[in-house]
Coordinates of C-alpha atoms in Angstrom, one line a residue:
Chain A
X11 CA 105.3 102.1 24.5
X12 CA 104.9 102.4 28.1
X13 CA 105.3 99.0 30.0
X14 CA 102.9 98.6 32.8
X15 CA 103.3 96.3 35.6
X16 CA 99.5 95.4 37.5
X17 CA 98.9 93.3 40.7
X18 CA 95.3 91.5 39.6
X19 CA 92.8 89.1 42.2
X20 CA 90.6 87.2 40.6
X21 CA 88.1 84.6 41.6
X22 CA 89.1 81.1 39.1
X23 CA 85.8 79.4 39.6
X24 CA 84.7 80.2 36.0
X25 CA 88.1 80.6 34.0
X26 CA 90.1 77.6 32.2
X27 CA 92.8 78.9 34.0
X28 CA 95.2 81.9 33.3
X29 CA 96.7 81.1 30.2
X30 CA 95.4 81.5 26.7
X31 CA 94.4 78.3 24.7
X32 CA 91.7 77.6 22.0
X33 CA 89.0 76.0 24.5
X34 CA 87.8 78.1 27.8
X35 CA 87.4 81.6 28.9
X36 CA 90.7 82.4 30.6
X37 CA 92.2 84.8 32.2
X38 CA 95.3 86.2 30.2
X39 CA 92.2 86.5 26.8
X40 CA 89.8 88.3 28.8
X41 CA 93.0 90.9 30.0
X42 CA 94.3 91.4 26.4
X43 CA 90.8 91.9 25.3
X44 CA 90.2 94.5 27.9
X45 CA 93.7 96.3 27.4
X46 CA 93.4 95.8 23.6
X47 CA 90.2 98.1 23.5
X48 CA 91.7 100.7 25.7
X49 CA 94.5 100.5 23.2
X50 CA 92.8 100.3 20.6
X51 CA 95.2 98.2 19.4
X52 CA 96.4 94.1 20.0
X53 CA 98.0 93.7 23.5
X54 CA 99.9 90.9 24.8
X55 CA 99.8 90.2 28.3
X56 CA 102.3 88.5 30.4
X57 CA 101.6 87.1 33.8
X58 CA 104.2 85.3 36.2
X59 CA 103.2 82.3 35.6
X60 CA 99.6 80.5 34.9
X61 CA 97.2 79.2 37.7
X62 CA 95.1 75.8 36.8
X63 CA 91.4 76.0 36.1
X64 CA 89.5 76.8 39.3
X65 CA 92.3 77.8 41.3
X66 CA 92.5 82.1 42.5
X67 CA 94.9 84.8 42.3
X68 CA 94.7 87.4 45.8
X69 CA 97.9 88.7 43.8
X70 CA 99.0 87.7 40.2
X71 CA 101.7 90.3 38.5
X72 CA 101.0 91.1 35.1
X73 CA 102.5 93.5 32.7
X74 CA 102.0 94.6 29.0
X75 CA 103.1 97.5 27.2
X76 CA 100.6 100.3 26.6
X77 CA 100.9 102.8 23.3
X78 CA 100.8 105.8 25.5
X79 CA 101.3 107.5 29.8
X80 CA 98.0 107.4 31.4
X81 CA 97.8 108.3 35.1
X82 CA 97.8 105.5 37.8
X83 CA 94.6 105.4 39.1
X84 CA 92.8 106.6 36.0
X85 CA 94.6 103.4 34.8
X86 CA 94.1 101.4 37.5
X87 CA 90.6 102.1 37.8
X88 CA 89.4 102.1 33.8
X89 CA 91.2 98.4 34.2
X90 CA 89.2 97.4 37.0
X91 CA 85.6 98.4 36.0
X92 CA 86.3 97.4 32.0
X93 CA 87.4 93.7 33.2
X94 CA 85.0 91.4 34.0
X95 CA 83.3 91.2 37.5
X96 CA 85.6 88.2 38.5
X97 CA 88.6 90.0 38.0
X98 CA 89.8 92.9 40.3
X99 CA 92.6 95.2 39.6
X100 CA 94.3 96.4 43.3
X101 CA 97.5 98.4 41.9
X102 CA 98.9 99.6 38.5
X103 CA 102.7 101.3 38.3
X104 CA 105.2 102.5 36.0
X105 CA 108.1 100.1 35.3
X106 CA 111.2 99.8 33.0
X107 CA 111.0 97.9 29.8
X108 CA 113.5 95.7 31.8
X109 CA 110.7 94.3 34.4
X110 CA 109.1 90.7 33.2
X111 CA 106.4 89.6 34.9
X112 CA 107.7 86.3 34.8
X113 CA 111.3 85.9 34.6
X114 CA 112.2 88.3 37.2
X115 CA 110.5 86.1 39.6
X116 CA 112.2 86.1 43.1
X117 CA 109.3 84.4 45.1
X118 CA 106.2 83.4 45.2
X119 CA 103.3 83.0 48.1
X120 CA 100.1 80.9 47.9
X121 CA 98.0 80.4 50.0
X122 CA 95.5 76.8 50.6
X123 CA 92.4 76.9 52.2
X124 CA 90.7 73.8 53.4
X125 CA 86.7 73.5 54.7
X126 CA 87.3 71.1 57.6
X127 CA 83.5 71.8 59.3
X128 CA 80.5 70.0 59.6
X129 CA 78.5 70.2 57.4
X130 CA 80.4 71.6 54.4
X131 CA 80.2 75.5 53.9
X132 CA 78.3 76.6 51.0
X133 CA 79.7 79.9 50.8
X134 CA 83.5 78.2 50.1
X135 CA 82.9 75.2 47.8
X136 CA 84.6 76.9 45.3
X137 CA 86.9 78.3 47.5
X138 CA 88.2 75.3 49.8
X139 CA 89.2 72.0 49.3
X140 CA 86.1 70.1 51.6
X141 CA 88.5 67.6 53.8
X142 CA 85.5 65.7 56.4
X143 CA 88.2 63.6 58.0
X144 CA 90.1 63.6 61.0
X145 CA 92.7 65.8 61.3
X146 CA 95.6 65.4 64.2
X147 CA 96.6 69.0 63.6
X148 CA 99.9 68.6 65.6
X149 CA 101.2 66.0 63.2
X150 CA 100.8 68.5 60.5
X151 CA 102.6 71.4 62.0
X152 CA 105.7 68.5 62.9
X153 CA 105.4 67.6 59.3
X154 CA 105.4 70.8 57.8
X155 CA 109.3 72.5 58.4
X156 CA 110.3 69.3 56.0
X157 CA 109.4 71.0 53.2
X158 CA 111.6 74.2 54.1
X159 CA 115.3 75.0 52.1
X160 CA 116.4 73.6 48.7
X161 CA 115.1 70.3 47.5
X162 CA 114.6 68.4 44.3
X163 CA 110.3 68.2 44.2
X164 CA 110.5 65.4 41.5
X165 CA 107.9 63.9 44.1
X166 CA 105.7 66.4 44.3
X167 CA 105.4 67.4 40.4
X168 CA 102.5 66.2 38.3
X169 CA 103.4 64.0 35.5
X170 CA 103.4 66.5 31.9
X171 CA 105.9 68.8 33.7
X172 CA 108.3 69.9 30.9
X173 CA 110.8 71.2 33.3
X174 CA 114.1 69.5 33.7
X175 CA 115.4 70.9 36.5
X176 CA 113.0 70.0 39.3
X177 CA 115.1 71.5 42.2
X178 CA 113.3 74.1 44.4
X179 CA 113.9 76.5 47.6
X180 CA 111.0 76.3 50.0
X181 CA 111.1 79.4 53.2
X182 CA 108.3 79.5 54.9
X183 CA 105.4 76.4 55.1
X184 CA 103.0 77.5 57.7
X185 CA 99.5 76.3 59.0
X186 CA 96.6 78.1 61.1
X187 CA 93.3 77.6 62.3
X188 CA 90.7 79.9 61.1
X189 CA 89.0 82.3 63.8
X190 CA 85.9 80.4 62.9
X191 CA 87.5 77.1 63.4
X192 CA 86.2 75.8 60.2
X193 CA 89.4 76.0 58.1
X194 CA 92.8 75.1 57.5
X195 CA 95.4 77.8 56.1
X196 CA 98.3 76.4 54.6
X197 CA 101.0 79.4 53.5
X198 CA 104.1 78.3 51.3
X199 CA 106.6 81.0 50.0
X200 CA 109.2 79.9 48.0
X201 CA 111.3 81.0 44.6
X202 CA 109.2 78.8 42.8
X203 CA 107.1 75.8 42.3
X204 CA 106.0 73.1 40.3
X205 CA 103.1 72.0 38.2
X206 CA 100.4 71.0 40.7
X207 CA 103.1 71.2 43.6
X208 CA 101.1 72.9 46.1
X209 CA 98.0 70.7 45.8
X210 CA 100.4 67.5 46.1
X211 CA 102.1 69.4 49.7
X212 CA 98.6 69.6 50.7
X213 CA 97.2 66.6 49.6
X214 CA 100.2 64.8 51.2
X215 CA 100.0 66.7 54.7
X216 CA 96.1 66.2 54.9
X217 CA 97.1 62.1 54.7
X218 CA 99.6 62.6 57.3
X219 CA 96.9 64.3 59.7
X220 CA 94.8 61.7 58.8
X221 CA 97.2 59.1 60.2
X222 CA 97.7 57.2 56.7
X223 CA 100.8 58.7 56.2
X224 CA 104.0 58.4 59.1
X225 CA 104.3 62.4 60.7
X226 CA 108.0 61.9 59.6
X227 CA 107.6 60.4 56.0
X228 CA 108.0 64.2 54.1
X229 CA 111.8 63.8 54.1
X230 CA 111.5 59.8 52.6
X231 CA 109.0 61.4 50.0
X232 CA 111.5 63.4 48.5
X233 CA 114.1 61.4 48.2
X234 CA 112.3 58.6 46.4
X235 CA 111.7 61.4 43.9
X236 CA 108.7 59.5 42.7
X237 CA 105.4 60.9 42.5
X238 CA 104.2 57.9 43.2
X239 CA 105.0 58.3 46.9
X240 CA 103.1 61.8 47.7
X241 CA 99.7 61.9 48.2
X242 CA 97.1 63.0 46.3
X243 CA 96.8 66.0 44.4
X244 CA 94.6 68.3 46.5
X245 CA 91.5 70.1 44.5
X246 CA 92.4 73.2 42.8
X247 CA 89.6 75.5 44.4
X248 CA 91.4 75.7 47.9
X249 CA 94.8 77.3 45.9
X250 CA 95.0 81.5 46.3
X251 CA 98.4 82.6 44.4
X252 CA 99.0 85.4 47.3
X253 CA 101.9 87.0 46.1
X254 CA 104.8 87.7 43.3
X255 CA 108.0 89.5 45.0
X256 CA 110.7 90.5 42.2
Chain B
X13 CA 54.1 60.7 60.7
X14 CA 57.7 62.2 62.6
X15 CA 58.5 65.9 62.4
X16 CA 61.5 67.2 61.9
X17 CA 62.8 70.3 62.5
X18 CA 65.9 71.3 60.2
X19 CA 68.5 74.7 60.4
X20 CA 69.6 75.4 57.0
X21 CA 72.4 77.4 54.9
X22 CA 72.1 78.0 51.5
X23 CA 74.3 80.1 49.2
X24 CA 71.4 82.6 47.5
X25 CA 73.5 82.9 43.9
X26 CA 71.7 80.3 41.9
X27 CA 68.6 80.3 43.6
X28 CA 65.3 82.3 42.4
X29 CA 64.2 82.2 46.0
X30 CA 63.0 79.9 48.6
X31 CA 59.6 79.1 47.2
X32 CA 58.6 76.7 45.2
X33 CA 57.4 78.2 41.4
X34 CA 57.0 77.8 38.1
X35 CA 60.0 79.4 36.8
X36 CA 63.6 78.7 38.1
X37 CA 65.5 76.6 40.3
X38 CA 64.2 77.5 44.2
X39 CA 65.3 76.2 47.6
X40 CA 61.9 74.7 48.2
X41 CA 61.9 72.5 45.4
X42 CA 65.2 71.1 45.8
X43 CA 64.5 70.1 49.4
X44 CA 61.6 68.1 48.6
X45 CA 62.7 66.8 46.1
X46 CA 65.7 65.6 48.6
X47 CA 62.9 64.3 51.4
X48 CA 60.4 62.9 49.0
X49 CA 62.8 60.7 47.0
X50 CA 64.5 59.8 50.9
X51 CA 60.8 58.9 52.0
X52 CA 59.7 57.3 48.6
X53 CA 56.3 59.7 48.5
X54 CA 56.0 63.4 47.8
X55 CA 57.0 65.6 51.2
X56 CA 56.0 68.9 51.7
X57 CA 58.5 71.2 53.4
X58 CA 58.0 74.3 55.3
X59 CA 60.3 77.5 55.9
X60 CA 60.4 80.2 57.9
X61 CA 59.9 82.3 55.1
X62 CA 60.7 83.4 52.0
X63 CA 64.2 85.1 50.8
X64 CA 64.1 86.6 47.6
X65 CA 66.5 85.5 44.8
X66 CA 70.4 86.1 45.2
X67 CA 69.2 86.2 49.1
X68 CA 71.5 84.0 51.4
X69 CA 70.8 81.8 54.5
X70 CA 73.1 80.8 57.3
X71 CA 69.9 79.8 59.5
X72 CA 67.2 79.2 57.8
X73 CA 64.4 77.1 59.9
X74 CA 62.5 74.5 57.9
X75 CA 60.0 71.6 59.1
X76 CA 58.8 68.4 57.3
X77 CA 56.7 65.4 58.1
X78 CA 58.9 62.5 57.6
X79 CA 57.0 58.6 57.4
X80 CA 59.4 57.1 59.8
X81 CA 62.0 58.3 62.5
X82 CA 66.3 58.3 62.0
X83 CA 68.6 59.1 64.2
X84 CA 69.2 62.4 64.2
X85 CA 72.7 62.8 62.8
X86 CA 72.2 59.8 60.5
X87 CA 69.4 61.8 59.1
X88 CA 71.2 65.2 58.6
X89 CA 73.9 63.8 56.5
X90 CA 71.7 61.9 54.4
X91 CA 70.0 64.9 53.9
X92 CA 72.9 67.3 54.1
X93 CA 74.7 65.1 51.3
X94 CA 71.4 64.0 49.6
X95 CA 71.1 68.1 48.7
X96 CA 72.5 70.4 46.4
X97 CA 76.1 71.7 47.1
X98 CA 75.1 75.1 47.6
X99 CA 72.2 73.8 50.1
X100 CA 73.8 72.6 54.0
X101 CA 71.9 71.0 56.5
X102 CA 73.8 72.1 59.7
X103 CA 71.2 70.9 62.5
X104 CA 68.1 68.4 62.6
X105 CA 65.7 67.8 66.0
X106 CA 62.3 65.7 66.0
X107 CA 59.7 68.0 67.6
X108 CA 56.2 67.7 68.5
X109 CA 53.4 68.5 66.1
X110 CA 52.1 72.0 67.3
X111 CA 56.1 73.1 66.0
X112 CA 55.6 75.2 62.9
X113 CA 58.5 76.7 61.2
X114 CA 56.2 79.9 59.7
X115 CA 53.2 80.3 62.2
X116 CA 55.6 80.2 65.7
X117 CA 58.6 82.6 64.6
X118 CA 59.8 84.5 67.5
X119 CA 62.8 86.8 66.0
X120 CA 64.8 86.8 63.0
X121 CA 68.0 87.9 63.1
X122 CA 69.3 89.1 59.4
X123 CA 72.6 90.1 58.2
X124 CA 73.7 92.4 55.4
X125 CA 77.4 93.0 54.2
X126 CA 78.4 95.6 51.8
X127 CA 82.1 95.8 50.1
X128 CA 83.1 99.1 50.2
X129 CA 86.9 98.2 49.4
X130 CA 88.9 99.5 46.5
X131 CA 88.5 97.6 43.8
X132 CA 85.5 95.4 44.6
X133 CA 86.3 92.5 45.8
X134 CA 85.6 89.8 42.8
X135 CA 85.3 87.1 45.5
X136 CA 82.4 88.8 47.2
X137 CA 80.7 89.9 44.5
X138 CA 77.9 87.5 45.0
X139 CA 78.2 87.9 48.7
X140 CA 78.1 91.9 49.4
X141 CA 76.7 94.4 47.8
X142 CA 79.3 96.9 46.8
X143 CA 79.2 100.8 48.0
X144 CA 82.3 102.3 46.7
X145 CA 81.0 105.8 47.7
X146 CA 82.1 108.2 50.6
X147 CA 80.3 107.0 54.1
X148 CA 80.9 108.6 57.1
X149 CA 80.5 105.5 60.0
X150 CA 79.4 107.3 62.6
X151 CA 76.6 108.7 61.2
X152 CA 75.2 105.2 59.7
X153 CA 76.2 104.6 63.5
X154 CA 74.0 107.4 65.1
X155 CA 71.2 106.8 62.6
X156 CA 71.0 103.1 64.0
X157 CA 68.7 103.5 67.1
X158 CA 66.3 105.5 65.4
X159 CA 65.0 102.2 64.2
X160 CA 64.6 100.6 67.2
X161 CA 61.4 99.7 68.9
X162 CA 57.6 99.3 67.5
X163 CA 56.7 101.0 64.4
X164 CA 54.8 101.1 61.2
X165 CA 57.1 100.3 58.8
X166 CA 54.9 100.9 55.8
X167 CA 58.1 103.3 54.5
X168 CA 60.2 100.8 54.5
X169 CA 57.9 97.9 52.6
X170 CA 58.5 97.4 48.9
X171 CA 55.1 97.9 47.1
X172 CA 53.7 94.5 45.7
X173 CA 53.4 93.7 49.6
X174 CA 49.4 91.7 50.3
X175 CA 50.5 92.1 54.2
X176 CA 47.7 94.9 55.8
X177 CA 49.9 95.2 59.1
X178 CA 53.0 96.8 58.7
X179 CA 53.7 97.5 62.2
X180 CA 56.7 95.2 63.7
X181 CA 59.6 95.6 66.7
X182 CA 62.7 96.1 66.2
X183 CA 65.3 94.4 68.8
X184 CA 68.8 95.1 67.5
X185 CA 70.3 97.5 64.9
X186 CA 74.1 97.8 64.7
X187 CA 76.8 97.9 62.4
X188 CA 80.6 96.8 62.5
X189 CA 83.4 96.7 60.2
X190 CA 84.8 94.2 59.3
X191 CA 88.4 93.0 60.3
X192 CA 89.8 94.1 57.2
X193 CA 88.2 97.2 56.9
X194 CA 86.5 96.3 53.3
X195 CA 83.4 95.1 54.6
X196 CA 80.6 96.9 56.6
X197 CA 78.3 94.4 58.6
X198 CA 74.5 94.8 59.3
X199 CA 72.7 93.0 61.7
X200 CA 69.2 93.5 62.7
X201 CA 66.9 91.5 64.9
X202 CA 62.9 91.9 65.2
X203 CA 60.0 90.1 65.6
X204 CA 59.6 89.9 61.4
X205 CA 60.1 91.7 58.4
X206 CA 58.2 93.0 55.4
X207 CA 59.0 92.8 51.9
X208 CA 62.4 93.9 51.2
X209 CA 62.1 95.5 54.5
X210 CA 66.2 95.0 55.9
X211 CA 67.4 96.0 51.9
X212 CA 65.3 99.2 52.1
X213 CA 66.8 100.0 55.5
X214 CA 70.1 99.6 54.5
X215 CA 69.5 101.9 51.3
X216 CA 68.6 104.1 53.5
X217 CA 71.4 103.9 56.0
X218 CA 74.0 103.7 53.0
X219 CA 72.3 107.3 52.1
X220 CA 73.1 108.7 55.2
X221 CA 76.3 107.9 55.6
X222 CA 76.8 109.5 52.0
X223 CA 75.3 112.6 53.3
X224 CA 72.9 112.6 51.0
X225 CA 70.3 111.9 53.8
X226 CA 70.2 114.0 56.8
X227 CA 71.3 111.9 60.0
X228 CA 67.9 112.5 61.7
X229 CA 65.9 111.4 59.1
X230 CA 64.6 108.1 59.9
X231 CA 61.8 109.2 62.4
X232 CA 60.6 111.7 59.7
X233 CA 60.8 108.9 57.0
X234 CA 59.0 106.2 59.2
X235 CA 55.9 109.0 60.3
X236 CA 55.6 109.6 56.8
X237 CA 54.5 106.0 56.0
X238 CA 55.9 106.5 52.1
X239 CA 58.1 104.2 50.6
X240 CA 59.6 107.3 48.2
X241 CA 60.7 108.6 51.7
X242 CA 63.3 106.0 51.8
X243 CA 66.4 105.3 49.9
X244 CA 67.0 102.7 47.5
X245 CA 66.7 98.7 48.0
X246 CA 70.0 97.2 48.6
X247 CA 71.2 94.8 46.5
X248 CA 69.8 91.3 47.6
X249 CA 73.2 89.5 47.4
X250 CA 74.4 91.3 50.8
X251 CA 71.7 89.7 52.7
X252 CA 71.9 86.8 54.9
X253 CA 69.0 85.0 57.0
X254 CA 71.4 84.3 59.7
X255 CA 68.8 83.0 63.0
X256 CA 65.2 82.6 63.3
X257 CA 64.1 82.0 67.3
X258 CA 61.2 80.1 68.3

């Protein structure tokens, strides 16, 4: 077998998410069906981690092993155009049966767009979270560099985590203005993160912009370590997963 | 009776066209449905036109007779809110009654974007069409001009057309790429359209940049008043109704 390592976008609006389950299209199911029938045999294909229903991938890893060598782009490409149209494959390689798509995770990027114009874009509702408040964007940028280094996100972790050990290492928590003006950018790169994490960042910064929320509270947040004290859980349509470095 | 003018964006996917008809979900219908139920009687609206189905709008011009006036914003977000998701109502004015959003059209100002990235984009799929062919730009770029100016387009009219006069001006014919390199962007401006006019056009541009077209073709296509003269129609989901001028 020859294992196969694949950075995939896709758009979420129509998948139950990545991961395999017994109600939903998803995205892992419509890979191994794909990969199965080049194979002609059962593939199993492991991403780095899942993405939520409705929320997109500019750059999932996958990888799976393949029965036999097939040349990069003839892979690449037979990938792309037998996957369905909401699914794009950008780059295929090579790698040892030692790579995991998911446990050799260094760090991960994602990326959260919000629609803050008047009225709401068409073209993004299911690709921005619509916010039609005010927005002090200078109280968001103050807040943001709270988030950075190694903290335990017990605050910002959905309840029906399983994970124990809620400590993770935020580097970079950034925020632009689109060209247009109409959006908000929100970047966060860091070894990992938690279920719903990003969308609770977001949802809690957007409250501080508002002005319902103190510009210095971030820090108090996470110490309480209680989800109780974030704010709420941004929708799932504004969240790109950017990038997986190993 | 007030009327009201109205600029309009509508994302094209889910739409069988503008016009009110029998069969499937159309911008029309959906708008007075909005007014009539806002006015509590039936009100007839009126666009600049049509746009075929899977055909986009950032600008579309509509006008309506409304029982009563509203202020103006109050009466854009009632109907901006009041409307589908994929329908925005970006600008509202009360204008006299000689205004008529068909009979008094200046210019309209169209848009088309293609993907020509590797792989296709799955989050414009809707939104471009996709060319993942050879072009060479400058010759889509030298080809341009030729369509400039007063002519009978009868070449570039999709048969089914009832319109007798096919002669119309053309203002502006240009092409850019776009920041990222993965998306060419038409824009042409003239005094009106025919049927499937801009999708032809770009068919044909698209063929010339492939070299499958000579670079000087477009007078010899235009004298010859053929529609088999031209290249194929576009796909409608790269084209945007971006301004109409009064």
């Amino acid at each position: 077998m020859v294992r196969y390592k694949a950075i995939i976008a896709y758009d979420g609006t129509n998948f139950n998410g990545f991961q395999r389950q017994n109600n939903g299209r998803t995205i892992q199911e419509e890979l191994e069906k794909t990969i199965s029938k080049m194979a002609s045999q059962p593939i199993k294909v492991h991403g780095s981690g899942r993405t939520d229903a409705g929320v997109h991938a500019l750059g999932q890893v996958i990888h799976f092993d393949f029965p036999y060598e097939r040349p990069l782009e003839r892979m690449r490409f037979a990938l792309d155009t037998q996957s369905p149209e909401d699914i794009a494959v950008k780059n295929v390689e090579i790698v040892t049966e030692k790579f995991h798509a998911r446990y050799l995770v260094k760090e991960k990027v994602y990326e959260f767009h919000v629609d803050i114009g008047t009225p709401k874009n068409p073209f993004t509702r299911n690709y921005a979270s619509y916010y039609p408040y005010q927005l002090d964007f200078d109280k968001i940028k103050k807040a943001l560099p709270d988030f950075l280094g190694t903290h335990d996100f017990t605050s910002f972790c959905a309840s029906g985590s399983s994970i124990d050990d809620k400590t993770r290492t935020i580097y970079e928590a950034t925020m632009q203005v689109s060209h247009s003006g109409n959006e908000l950018i929100f970047t966060f790169r860091g070894d990992g993160f938690l279920y719903k994490m990003i969308r609770i960042m977001v949802g809690t910064l957007l409250k501080i912009g508002n002005g319902r929320l103190e510009t210095d509270s971030i820090p108090k947040i996470i110490a309480a370590k209680d989800r109780h004290f974030a704010g709420p859980t941004a929708h799932p349509q504004g969240l790109y997963l950017k990038e997986v470095r190993y």
